[in-house]
Tab-separated table of C-alpha atoms and ligand atoms in Angstrom:
chain	number	residue	atom	x	y	z
A	3	MET	CA	-21.006	-57.533	-54.856
A	4	MET	CA	-20.154	-55.016	-52.186
A	5	SER	CA	-22.730	-52.238	-52.198
A	6	GLN	CA	-21.731	-48.585	-52.603
A	7	TRP	CA	-22.484	-48.065	-48.914
A	8	THR	CA	-20.469	-50.980	-47.574
A	9	GLU	CA	-17.531	-49.837	-49.650
A	10	LEU	CA	-17.833	-46.285	-48.276
A	11	GLU	CA	-18.126	-47.623	-44.731
A	12	LYS	CA	-14.977	-49.732	-45.033
A	13	ARG	CA	-12.970	-46.922	-46.556
A	14	ALA	CA	-14.119	-44.397	-43.945
A	15	LEU	CA	-13.441	-46.680	-40.991
A	16	ALA	CA	-9.967	-47.490	-42.257
A	17	GLU	CA	-9.263	-43.800	-42.589
A	18	LEU	CA	-10.542	-43.141	-39.091
A	19	GLU	CA	-8.104	-45.728	-37.746
A	20	ASN	CA	-5.289	-43.520	-39.007
A	21	CYS	CA	-6.511	-40.362	-37.286
A	22	ARG	CA	-4.171	-39.730	-34.394
A	23	ASP	CA	-5.502	-36.534	-32.849
A	24	GLU	CA	-8.688	-34.614	-32.274
A	25	SER	CA	-8.303	-32.225	-35.187
A	26	SER	CA	-7.829	-35.010	-37.752
A	27	VAL	CA	-10.838	-36.889	-36.298
A	28	ARG	CA	-12.893	-33.742	-36.676
A	29	ALA	CA	-11.702	-33.266	-40.254
A	30	TRP	CA	-12.698	-36.866	-40.936
A	31	ASN	CA	-16.145	-36.178	-39.479
A	32	ALA	CA	-16.610	-33.208	-41.782
A	33	LYS	CA	-15.460	-35.214	-44.788
A	34	TYR	CA	-17.992	-38.029	-44.300
A	35	LEU	CA	-20.763	-36.848	-41.994
A	36	GLY	CA	-20.691	-33.078	-42.470
A	37	LYS	CA	-23.184	-31.016	-44.436
A	38	GLN	CA	-21.016	-31.297	-47.558
A	39	GLY	CA	-19.839	-34.768	-46.553
A	40	GLU	CA	-19.851	-37.859	-48.779
A	41	ILE	CA	-22.887	-39.434	-47.119
A	42	THR	CA	-25.028	-36.360	-47.490
A	43	THR	CA	-23.949	-35.987	-51.091
A	44	ALA	CA	-24.577	-39.668	-51.898
A	45	LEU	CA	-28.037	-39.539	-50.324
A	46	LYS	CA	-29.045	-36.854	-52.809
A	47	ASP	CA	-28.811	-39.500	-55.563
A	48	ILE	CA	-31.780	-41.384	-54.082
A	49	GLY	CA	-34.104	-39.549	-56.464
A	50	LYS	CA	-32.327	-40.971	-59.513
A	51	LEU	CA	-32.988	-44.575	-58.430
A	52	PRO	CA	-35.919	-46.715	-59.554
A	53	LYS	CA	-38.665	-46.544	-56.969
A	54	GLU	CA	-38.310	-50.158	-55.716
A	55	GLU	CA	-34.600	-49.759	-54.936
A	56	ARG	CA	-35.041	-46.609	-52.877
A	57	PRO	CA	-36.028	-48.216	-49.496
A	58	VAL	CA	-32.989	-50.522	-49.426
A	59	PHE	CA	-30.742	-47.672	-50.489
A	60	GLY	CA	-32.136	-45.498	-47.727
A	61	GLN	CA	-31.841	-48.198	-45.057
A	62	GLU	CA	-28.234	-48.904	-46.010
A	63	ALA	CA	-27.422	-45.226	-45.986
A	64	ASN	CA	-28.858	-44.764	-42.504
A	65	ARG	CA	-27.097	-47.845	-41.157
A	66	VAL	CA	-23.729	-46.652	-42.471
A	67	LYS	CA	-24.353	-43.123	-41.280
A	68	GLN	CA	-25.103	-44.423	-37.771
A	69	ALA	CA	-22.117	-46.768	-37.821
A	70	LEU	CA	-19.756	-43.945	-38.826
A	71	SER	CA	-21.227	-41.590	-36.323
A	72	ASP	CA	-20.791	-44.182	-33.536
A	73	ALA	CA	-17.246	-44.855	-34.700
A	74	PHE	CA	-16.550	-41.102	-34.624
A	75	ASP	CA	-17.804	-40.783	-31.024
A	76	ALA	CA	-15.813	-43.784	-29.905
A	77	ARG	CA	-12.640	-42.614	-31.623
A	78	LEU	CA	-12.929	-39.116	-30.195
A	79	LYS	CA	-13.422	-40.445	-26.693
A	80	ASP	CA	-10.479	-42.743	-27.130
A	81	ILE	CA	-8.211	-39.960	-28.365
A	82	ARG	CA	-9.220	-37.632	-25.526
A	83	GLU	CA	-8.532	-40.267	-22.924
A	84	LYS	CA	-5.133	-40.907	-24.437
A	85	GLU	CA	-4.376	-37.170	-24.409
A	86	ILE	CA	-5.325	-36.848	-20.756
A	87	GLU	CA	-3.196	-39.831	-19.910
A	88	ALA	CA	-0.253	-38.372	-21.828
A	89	ASN	CA	-0.695	-35.039	-20.050
A	90	LEU	CA	-0.773	-36.745	-16.683
A	91	ASN	CA	2.500	-38.417	-17.473
A	92	THR	CA	4.335	-35.440	-18.933
A	93	ASP	CA	2.813	-32.534	-16.951
A	94	ALA	CA	2.670	-34.474	-13.718
A	95	ILE	CA	2.819	-32.258	-10.624
A	96	ASP	CA	5.658	-33.195	-8.378
A	97	VAL	CA	4.081	-32.741	-4.980
A	98	THR	CA	7.443	-33.188	-3.296
A	99	LEU	CA	8.869	-29.989	-4.859
A	100	PRO	CA	9.259	-27.115	-2.385
A	101	GLY	CA	6.496	-24.514	-2.774
A	102	ARG	CA	7.072	-21.049	-4.178
A	103	PRO	CA	8.082	-18.923	-1.241
A	104	ALA	CA	5.492	-16.336	-0.230
A	105	ARG	CA	7.056	-12.903	-0.586
A	106	ARG	CA	7.520	-11.338	2.799
A	107	GLY	CA	6.075	-7.912	3.361
A	108	ARG	CA	7.782	-5.290	5.454
A	109	LEU	CA	6.989	-2.168	7.384
A	110	HIS	CA	7.016	1.179	5.645
A	111	PRO	CA	10.151	3.183	6.555
A	112	SER	CA	7.960	5.822	8.241
A	113	THR	CA	6.303	3.145	10.357
A	114	GLN	CA	9.692	1.768	11.343
A	115	THR	CA	10.841	5.232	12.422
A	116	LEU	CA	7.566	5.935	14.242
A	117	ARG	CA	7.885	2.683	16.154
A	118	ALA	CA	11.495	3.401	17.081
A	119	ILE	CA	10.521	6.880	18.311
A	120	CYS	CA	7.586	5.501	20.305
A	121	ARG	CA	9.785	2.811	21.859
A	122	ILE	CA	12.333	5.346	23.067
A	123	PHE	CA	9.764	7.733	24.542
A	124	ASN	CA	7.856	4.827	26.115
A	125	GLU	CA	11.032	3.882	27.939
A	126	MET	CA	11.270	7.465	29.185
A	127	GLY	CA	7.760	7.247	30.604
A	128	PHE	CA	5.753	8.890	27.801
A	129	GLN	CA	2.398	7.376	26.902
A	130	ILE	CA	1.040	7.386	23.357
A	131	TYR	CA	-2.033	9.470	22.655
A	132	ARG	CA	-3.828	9.218	19.353
A	133	SER	CA	-5.512	12.379	18.203
A	134	ARG	CA	-7.803	13.126	15.252
A	135	GLU	CA	-6.582	14.060	11.768
A	136	VAL	CA	-9.682	16.106	10.961
A	137	GLU	CA	-9.706	19.095	13.265
A	138	ASP	CA	-11.485	22.371	13.683
A	139	ASP	CA	-9.956	25.780	13.233
A	140	LEU	CA	-10.438	26.420	16.935
A	141	THR	CA	-8.190	23.587	18.053
A	142	ASN	CA	-5.681	23.651	15.209
A	143	PHE	CA	-5.114	27.417	15.546
A	144	GLU	CA	-7.107	29.515	17.996
A	145	LEU	CA	-6.626	27.525	21.179
A	146	LEU	CA	-2.943	27.298	20.254
A	147	ASN	CA	-2.762	31.048	20.589
A	148	MET	CA	-3.369	31.873	16.925
A	149	PRO	CA	-6.535	33.947	16.566
A	150	PRO	CA	-8.013	34.374	13.059
A	151	HIS	CA	-5.724	36.486	10.854
A	152	HIS	CA	-2.760	35.894	13.125
A	153	PRO	CA	0.263	36.216	10.817
A	154	ALA	CA	1.781	33.024	12.224
A	155	ARG	CA	-0.956	31.083	10.423
A	156	ASP	CA	1.112	31.653	7.281
A	157	MET	CA	3.443	28.937	8.566
A	158	TRP	CA	0.616	26.414	8.102
A	159	ASP	CA	-1.094	26.406	4.710
A	160	THR	CA	-4.253	24.469	5.326
A	161	PHE	CA	-6.649	22.069	3.614
A	162	HIS	CA	-10.175	23.214	4.474
A	163	THR	CA	-13.229	20.974	4.143
A	164	SER	CA	-16.552	22.134	2.717
A	165	THR	CA	-17.788	22.455	6.310
A	166	PRO	CA	-16.695	25.897	7.546
A	167	GLY	CA	-14.118	25.696	10.319
A	168	VAL	CA	-13.364	22.006	9.722
A	169	LEU	CA	-9.927	21.286	8.331
A	170	LEU	CA	-7.159	18.712	8.091
A	171	ARG	CA	-4.739	19.329	10.902
A	172	THR	CA	-1.554	21.030	9.809
A	173	HIS	CA	0.423	19.723	12.782
A	174	THR	CA	-0.067	17.397	15.748
A	175	SER	CA	-0.096	20.336	18.197
A	176	PRO	CA	-3.931	20.536	18.430
A	177	GLY	CA	-3.621	17.120	20.093
A	178	GLN	CA	-2.055	18.992	23.038
A	179	ILE	CA	-5.416	20.655	23.684
A	180	HIS	CA	-7.275	17.321	23.622
A	181	VAL	CA	-4.845	15.613	26.007
A	182	MET	CA	-4.831	18.565	28.391
A	183	ARG	CA	-8.615	18.884	28.524
A	184	GLU	CA	-9.002	15.152	29.099
A	185	ASN	CA	-6.403	15.007	31.864
A	186	CYS	CA	-6.336	18.327	33.716
A	187	PRO	CA	-5.275	18.879	36.431
A	188	LYS	CA	-3.171	15.679	36.374
A	189	PRO	CA	0.441	15.790	35.187
A	190	ILE	CA	0.938	14.724	31.570
A	191	ARG	CA	3.726	12.944	29.750
A	192	VAL	CA	2.641	11.864	26.267
A	193	ILE	CA	3.705	11.713	22.664
A	194	LEU	CA	1.187	12.156	19.858
A	195	PRO	CA	2.207	10.483	16.605
A	196	GLY	CA	0.096	10.907	13.501
A	197	MET	CA	-0.490	12.163	9.997
A	198	CYS	CA	-0.628	15.887	9.212
A	199	TYR	CA	-1.577	17.747	6.042
A	200	ARG	CA	-0.501	20.971	4.426
A	201	TYR	CA	-1.596	22.697	1.284
A	202	GLU	CA	1.845	23.107	-0.170
A	203	ALA	CA	3.792	22.879	-3.361
A	204	ILE	CA	5.338	19.424	-3.300
A	205	THR	CA	9.123	19.521	-3.415
A	206	THR	CA	11.953	17.218	-2.417
A	207	ARG	CA	11.642	18.689	1.094
A	208	SER	CA	7.891	19.132	1.595
A	209	GLU	CA	4.836	16.982	0.998
A	210	ILE	CA	1.116	17.583	1.418
A	211	MET	CA	0.974	14.759	3.931
A	212	PHE	CA	3.564	13.692	6.465
A	213	HIS	CA	3.823	12.364	9.991
A	214	GLN	CA	4.647	14.306	13.072
A	215	VAL	CA	5.394	13.176	16.568
A	216	GLU	CA	4.337	15.724	19.140
A	217	GLY	CA	5.624	15.536	22.697
A	218	LEU	CA	3.911	17.087	25.695
A	219	CYS	CA	4.974	17.116	29.321
A	220	ILE	CA	3.027	19.071	31.939
A	221	GLY	CA	3.637	19.278	35.657
A	222	THR	CA	4.247	21.651	38.511
A	223	ARG	CA	8.037	21.730	38.161
A	224	VAL	CA	8.728	21.123	34.485
A	225	THR	CA	11.531	23.339	33.155
A	226	MET	CA	13.505	24.017	30.004
A	227	THR	CA	16.222	21.785	31.470
A	228	ASP	CA	13.806	18.844	31.358
A	229	LEU	CA	13.101	19.635	27.713
A	230	LYS	CA	16.806	19.742	26.897
A	231	GLY	CA	17.526	16.525	28.778
A	232	THR	CA	14.632	14.721	27.105
A	233	ILE	CA	15.683	15.811	23.622
A	234	ILE	CA	19.343	14.925	24.170
A	235	ALA	CA	18.403	11.511	25.577
A	236	PHE	CA	16.172	10.879	22.585
A	237	ALA	CA	18.773	12.025	20.031
A	238	ARG	CA	21.435	9.780	21.541
A	239	ARG	CA	19.184	6.731	21.684
A	240	PHE	CA	17.890	7.239	18.190
A	241	PHE	CA	20.958	8.500	16.304
A	242	GLY	CA	23.891	7.240	18.391
A	243	ALA	CA	25.509	7.662	21.811
A	244	ASN	CA	27.852	10.554	21.025
A	245	ARG	CA	25.389	12.930	19.360
A	246	GLN	CA	25.695	16.604	20.194
A	247	VAL	CA	22.575	18.749	20.375
A	248	ARG	CA	22.365	22.481	19.788
A	249	ILE	CA	19.485	24.772	20.611
A	250	ARG	CA	18.574	27.945	18.736
A	251	SER	CA	15.890	30.390	19.701
A	252	SER	CA	12.844	30.347	17.458
A	253	TYR	CA	9.202	31.320	17.378
A	254	PHE	CA	5.954	29.361	17.687
A	255	PRO	CA	2.748	31.027	18.920
A	256	PHE	CA	2.036	28.124	21.299
A	257	THR	CA	5.413	27.996	23.049
A	258	GLU	CA	7.354	30.638	24.992
A	259	PRO	CA	10.265	30.561	24.787
A	260	SER	CA	10.432	28.607	21.509
A	261	ILE	CA	13.455	26.746	20.258
A	262	GLU	CA	14.688	24.893	17.210
A	263	VAL	CA	16.798	21.820	17.917
A	264	ASP	CA	19.797	20.839	15.795
A	265	MET	CA	22.005	17.781	16.084
A	266	ASP	CA	25.584	17.434	14.870
A	267	CYS	CA	25.572	15.976	11.365
A	268	ILE	CA	25.435	12.168	11.357
A	269	VAL	CA	27.584	12.015	8.230
A	270	CYS	CA	30.435	14.443	9.032
A	271	SER	CA	29.978	14.858	12.824
A	272	GLY	CA	30.079	18.634	12.484
A	273	LYS	CA	32.892	19.125	9.960
A	274	GLY	CA	30.517	20.149	7.185
A	275	CYS	CA	29.306	18.026	4.259
A	276	SER	CA	26.603	17.944	1.599
A	277	LEU	CA	23.939	16.500	3.952
A	278	CYS	CA	24.285	19.386	6.449
A	279	LYS	CA	25.064	21.831	3.604
A	280	GLY	CA	28.386	22.673	5.150
A	281	THR	CA	26.917	23.821	8.480
A	282	GLY	CA	27.775	20.706	10.492
A	283	TRP	CA	24.256	20.682	11.971
A	284	LEU	CA	20.936	19.016	11.109
A	285	GLU	CA	17.599	20.376	12.240
A	286	ILE	CA	15.588	17.685	14.066
A	287	MET	CA	12.639	19.406	15.741
A	288	GLY	CA	10.823	22.487	16.965
A	289	ALA	CA	10.059	22.817	20.657
A	290	GLY	CA	9.511	25.139	23.572
A	291	MET	CA	7.809	25.737	26.893
A	292	VAL	CA	4.034	25.543	26.585
A	293	HIS	CA	2.617	29.067	26.328
A	294	PRO	CA	0.556	30.164	29.379
A	295	VAL	CA	-2.428	30.885	27.101
A	296	VAL	CA	-2.292	27.316	25.783
A	297	LEU	CA	-2.016	25.905	29.299
A	298	LYS	CA	-5.094	27.890	30.263
A	299	ASN	CA	-6.978	26.757	27.150
A	300	GLY	CA	-6.155	23.190	28.151
A	301	GLY	CA	-7.586	23.732	31.619
A	302	TYR	CA	-4.322	24.168	33.548
A	303	ASP	CA	-3.542	27.090	35.848
A	304	PRO	CA	-0.413	28.694	34.315
A	305	ASP	CA	0.598	30.011	37.749
A	306	ARG	CA	0.932	26.464	39.073
A	307	PHE	CA	1.738	24.403	35.992
A	308	THR	CA	4.444	24.549	33.388
A	309	GLY	CA	5.185	22.251	30.507
A	310	PHE	CA	7.302	21.614	27.471
A	311	ALA	CA	6.287	20.532	23.986
A	312	PHE	CA	8.143	19.460	20.905
A	313	GLY	CA	7.267	18.405	17.390
A	314	MET	CA	9.336	16.428	14.934
A	315	GLY	CA	8.887	14.928	11.487
A	316	PRO	CA	9.611	11.188	11.232
A	317	GLU	CA	10.021	11.415	7.460
A	318	ARG	CA	12.635	14.155	7.802
A	319	ILE	CA	14.399	12.093	10.452
A	320	THR	CA	14.269	8.969	8.262
A	321	MET	CA	15.743	11.011	5.419
A	322	LEU	CA	18.671	12.006	7.624
A	323	LEU	CA	19.144	8.444	8.832
A	324	HIS	CA	19.272	6.871	5.362
A	325	ALA	CA	20.443	9.847	3.286
A	326	ILE	CA	17.133	9.913	1.367
A	327	ASP	CA	17.138	12.985	-0.832
A	328	ASP	CA	13.465	13.212	-1.806
A	329	ILE	CA	10.556	13.179	0.663
A	330	ARG	CA	8.143	12.299	-2.174
A	331	GLN	CA	9.559	8.769	-2.130
A	332	PHE	CA	7.615	8.039	1.045
A	333	TRP	CA	4.210	8.072	-0.644
A	334	ALA	CA	5.199	7.229	-4.213
A	335	ASN	CA	4.441	3.519	-3.716
A	336	ASP	CA	7.607	2.516	-5.495
A	337	LEU	CA	8.692	-0.923	-4.302
A	338	ARG	CA	12.266	-0.292	-5.443
A	339	PHE	CA	12.417	2.405	-2.772
A	340	LEU	CA	10.392	0.657	-0.065
A	341	GLN	CA	12.221	-2.661	-0.336
A	342	GLN	CA	15.470	-1.032	0.744
A	343	PHE	CA	14.244	-0.735	4.311
B	426	LIG	N1	3.735	22.272	15.587
B	426	LIG	C1	5.003	22.785	15.185
B	426	LIG	C2	5.128	22.620	13.670
B	426	LIG	O1	4.328	21.990	13.042
B	426	LIG	C3	6.131	22.068	15.868
B	426	LIG	C4	6.146	22.310	17.335
B	426	LIG	C5	5.491	21.462	18.204
B	426	LIG	C6	6.836	23.407	17.875
B	426	LIG	C7	5.496	21.678	19.565
B	426	LIG	C8	6.848	23.628	19.233
B	426	LIG	C9	6.179	22.769	20.055
B	426	LIG	O2	6.034	23.178	13.072
């Protein structure tokens, strides 16, 4: 007669044969070998047996338990191997497929404009001078002919640091002082591109940070005519060969005389449109002849040397070029904007 244990073993093994995946094998394991499983339950009956039958009962139980446990391990291993094999066949990586293209980056529109400006002035014989963004009050204002409390300081609302007299430059003009002091009494022809900061309400036209490109030319026979010629040459190379340039008188403490430079509107060529607000002209930079006080502060004798300087905003120029209506776009980190350039 088949013992209770042999019968259980046969039944369990047959059932295991029919388990096709890991979860059913695990359910099988719980059913027979688990804490509430049939083997555990059956073993509890050992106490009801006559004493002499207990050892055989126990031995049989352990043999079957071991056999089922071995069968479980083997079946699980088998099923896992089959699953891996199936995955390899269905999820196989096709190494001959073309890779996913790496997305190409691009230069920020301001950088593109800065580089174009630098290229043009390089061709005209201007070198690039990099000046600091953290300045002192002396260089940002005083040496540029703006003593403390000078009303012209109102044109430059300033970020001050916790160190008295140390501030973020409000324009690239303090760079003029650095170049002059490093080079006097040699002639100078440089541009100074870089970031500037102003404590301002942010609007579509003004930001708290923006680039400027300063130009400085110093020599013994530099005149307003050289300034005009340089600006016109730049405008035509940057905006197109037929551009007209107009000069208005203006005021900066560090230039005398001071001018504001306009260019005929790139959209309507002077007829009047929404970009130029009907005037036909677009403002492109401030400029002038370097003030004698500034020349002296830079180490140059104003009786022998003259010079011109200009300052323009690459973001403003980029806005004109691409009809961008909001300067905040430049630092908003919005790819939808940046990817258009
Ligand atoms: N620094 C002036 C500004 O920020 C621009 C400027 C530069 C004007 C050089 C004249 C000469 O507005």
